[in-house]
PDB file of C-alpha atoms in Angstrom:
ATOM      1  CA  UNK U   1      -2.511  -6.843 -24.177  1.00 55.00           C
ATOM      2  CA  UNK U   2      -5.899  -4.985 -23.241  1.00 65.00           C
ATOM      3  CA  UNK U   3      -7.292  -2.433 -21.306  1.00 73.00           C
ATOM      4  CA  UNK U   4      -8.604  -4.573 -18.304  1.00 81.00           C
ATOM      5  CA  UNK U   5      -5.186  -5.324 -17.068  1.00 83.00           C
ATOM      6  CA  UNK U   6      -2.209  -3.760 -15.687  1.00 82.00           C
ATOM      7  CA  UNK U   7       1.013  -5.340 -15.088  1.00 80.00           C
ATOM      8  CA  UNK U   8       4.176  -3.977 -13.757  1.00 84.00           C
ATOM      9  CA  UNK U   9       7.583  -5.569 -14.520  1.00 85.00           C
ATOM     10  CA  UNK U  10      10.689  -5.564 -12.615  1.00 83.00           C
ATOM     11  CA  UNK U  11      14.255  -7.673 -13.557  1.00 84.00           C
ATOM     12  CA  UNK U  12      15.358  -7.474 -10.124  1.00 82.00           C
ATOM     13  CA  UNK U  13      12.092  -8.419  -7.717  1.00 74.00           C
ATOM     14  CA  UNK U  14       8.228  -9.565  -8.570  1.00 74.00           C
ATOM     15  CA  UNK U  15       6.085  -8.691 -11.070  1.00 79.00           C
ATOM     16  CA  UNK U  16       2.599  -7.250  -9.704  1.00 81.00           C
ATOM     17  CA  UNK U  17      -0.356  -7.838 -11.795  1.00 80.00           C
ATOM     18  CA  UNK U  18      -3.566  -5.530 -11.376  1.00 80.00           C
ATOM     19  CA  UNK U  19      -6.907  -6.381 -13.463  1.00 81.00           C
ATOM     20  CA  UNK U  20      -9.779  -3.706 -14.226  1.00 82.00           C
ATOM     21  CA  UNK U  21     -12.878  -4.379 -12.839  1.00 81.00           C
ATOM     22  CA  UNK U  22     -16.333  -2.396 -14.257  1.00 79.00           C
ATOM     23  CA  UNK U  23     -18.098  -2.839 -10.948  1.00 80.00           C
ATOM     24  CA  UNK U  24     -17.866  -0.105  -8.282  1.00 81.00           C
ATOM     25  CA  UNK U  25     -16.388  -1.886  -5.250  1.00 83.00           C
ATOM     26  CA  UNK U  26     -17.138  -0.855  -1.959  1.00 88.00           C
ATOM     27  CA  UNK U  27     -14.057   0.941   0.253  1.00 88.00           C
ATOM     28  CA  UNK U  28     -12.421  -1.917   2.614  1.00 89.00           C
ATOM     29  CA  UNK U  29     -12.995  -0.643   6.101  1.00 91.00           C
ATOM     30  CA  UNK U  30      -9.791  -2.008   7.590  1.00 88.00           C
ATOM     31  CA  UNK U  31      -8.904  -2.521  10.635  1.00 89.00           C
ATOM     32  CA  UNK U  32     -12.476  -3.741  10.807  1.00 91.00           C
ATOM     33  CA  UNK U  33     -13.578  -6.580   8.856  1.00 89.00           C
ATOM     34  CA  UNK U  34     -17.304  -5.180   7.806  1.00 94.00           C
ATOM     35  CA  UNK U  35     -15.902  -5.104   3.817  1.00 91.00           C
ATOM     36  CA  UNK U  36     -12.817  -6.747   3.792  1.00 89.00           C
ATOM     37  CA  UNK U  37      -9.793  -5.586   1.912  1.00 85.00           C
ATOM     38  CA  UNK U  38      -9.190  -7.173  -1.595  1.00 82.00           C
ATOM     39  CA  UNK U  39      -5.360  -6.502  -1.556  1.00 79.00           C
ATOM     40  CA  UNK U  40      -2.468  -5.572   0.680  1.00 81.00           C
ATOM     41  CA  UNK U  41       0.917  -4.732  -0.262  1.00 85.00           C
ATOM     42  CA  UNK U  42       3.833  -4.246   1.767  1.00 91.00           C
ATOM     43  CA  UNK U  43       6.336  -2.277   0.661  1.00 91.00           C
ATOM     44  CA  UNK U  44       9.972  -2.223   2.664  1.00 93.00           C
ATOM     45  CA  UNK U  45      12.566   0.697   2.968  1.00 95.00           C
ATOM     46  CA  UNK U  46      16.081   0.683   4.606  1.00 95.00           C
ATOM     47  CA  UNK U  47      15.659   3.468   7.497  1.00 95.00           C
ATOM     48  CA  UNK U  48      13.422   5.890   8.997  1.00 96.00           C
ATOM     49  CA  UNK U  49      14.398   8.564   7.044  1.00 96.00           C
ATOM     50  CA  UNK U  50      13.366   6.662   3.960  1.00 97.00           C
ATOM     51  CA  UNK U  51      10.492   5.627   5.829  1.00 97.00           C
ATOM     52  CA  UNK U  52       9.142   9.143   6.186  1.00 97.00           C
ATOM     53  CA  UNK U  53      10.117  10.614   3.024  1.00 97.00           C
ATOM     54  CA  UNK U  54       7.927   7.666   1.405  1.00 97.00           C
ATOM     55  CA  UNK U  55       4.931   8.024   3.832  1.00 98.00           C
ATOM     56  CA  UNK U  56       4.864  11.430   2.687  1.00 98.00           C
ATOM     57  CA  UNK U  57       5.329  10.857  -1.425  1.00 97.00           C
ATOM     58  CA  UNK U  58       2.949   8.565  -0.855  1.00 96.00           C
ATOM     59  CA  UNK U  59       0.668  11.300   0.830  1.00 98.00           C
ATOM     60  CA  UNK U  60       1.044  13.737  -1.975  1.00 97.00           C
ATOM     61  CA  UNK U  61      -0.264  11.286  -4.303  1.00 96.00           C
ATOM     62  CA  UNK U  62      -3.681  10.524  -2.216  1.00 96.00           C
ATOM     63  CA  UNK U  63      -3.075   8.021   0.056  1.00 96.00           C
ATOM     64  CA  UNK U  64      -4.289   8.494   3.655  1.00 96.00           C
ATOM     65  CA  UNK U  65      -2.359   7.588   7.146  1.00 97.00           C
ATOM     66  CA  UNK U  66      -4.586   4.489   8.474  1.00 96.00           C
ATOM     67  CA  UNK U  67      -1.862   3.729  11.263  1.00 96.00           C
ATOM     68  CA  UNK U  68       1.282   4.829  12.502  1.00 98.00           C
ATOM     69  CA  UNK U  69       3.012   2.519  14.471  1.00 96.00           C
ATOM     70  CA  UNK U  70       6.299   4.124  14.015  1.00 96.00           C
ATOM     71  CA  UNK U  71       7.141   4.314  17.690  1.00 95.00           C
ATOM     72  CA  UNK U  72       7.510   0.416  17.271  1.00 93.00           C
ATOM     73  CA  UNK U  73      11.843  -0.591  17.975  1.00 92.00           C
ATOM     74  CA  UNK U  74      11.232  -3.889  16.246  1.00 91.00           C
ATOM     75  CA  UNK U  75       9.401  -2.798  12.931  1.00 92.00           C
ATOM     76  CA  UNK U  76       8.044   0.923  12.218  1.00 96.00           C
ATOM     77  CA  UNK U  77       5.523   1.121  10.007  1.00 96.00           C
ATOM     78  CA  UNK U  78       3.054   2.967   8.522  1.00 98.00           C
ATOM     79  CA  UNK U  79      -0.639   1.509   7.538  1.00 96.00           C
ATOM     80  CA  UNK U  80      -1.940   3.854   4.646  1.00 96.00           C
ATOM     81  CA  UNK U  81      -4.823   3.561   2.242  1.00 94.00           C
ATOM     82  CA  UNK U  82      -4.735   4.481  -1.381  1.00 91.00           C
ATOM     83  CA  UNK U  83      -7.097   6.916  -3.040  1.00 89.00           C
ATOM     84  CA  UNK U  84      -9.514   3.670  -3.254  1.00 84.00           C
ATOM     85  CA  UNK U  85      -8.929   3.010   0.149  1.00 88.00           C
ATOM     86  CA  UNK U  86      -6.918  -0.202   0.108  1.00 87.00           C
ATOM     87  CA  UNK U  87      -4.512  -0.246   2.587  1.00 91.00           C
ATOM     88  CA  UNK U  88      -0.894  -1.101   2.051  1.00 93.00           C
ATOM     89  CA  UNK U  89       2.245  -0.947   4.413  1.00 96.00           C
ATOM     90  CA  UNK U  90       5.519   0.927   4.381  1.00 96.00           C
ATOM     91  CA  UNK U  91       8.076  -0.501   6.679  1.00 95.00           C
ATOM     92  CA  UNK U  92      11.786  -0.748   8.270  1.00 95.00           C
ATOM     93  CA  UNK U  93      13.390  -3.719   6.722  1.00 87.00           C
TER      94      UNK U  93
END
């Protein structure tokens, strides 16, 4: 209904709802905790193909690799940061 807020709908899962802020916040410095992180998201794909053809989509649109911990039988993941420099998750469901 406005400018200051952003919110993406989906029939099948959860809605996610982002709000502008004016003030310039300062980068989260994950893994330390020095400015924390305002928001992580985890996002899950089926198999480790998937896996890297979404670390890399997700590369061509800005976001940087934080951690790989692909090597990982139980749960590969990836730790990336977005352009802003939250970081979010893709991982093996």
């Amino acid at each position: 209904k406005g400018a200051d807020w952003l919110v993406l709908r989906n029939e099948h899962g959860p809605n996610l709802a982002f709000q502008r802020v004016d003030d310039e916040l300062p980068r989260p410095t994950w893994p330390s905790n020095v400015v924390p992180q305002m928001l992580h998201l985890d996002t899950t794909v089926p198999d480790r193909a998937e896996l890297e053809r979404q670390r890399e989509h997700a590369e061509s649109l800005g976001a940087r690799l934080l951690l790989d911990r692909t090597g990982d039988p139980d749960e590969p993941l990836y730790v990336l940061a977005d352009p802003a420099g939250h970081p979010f998750c893709i991982f093996v469901a």
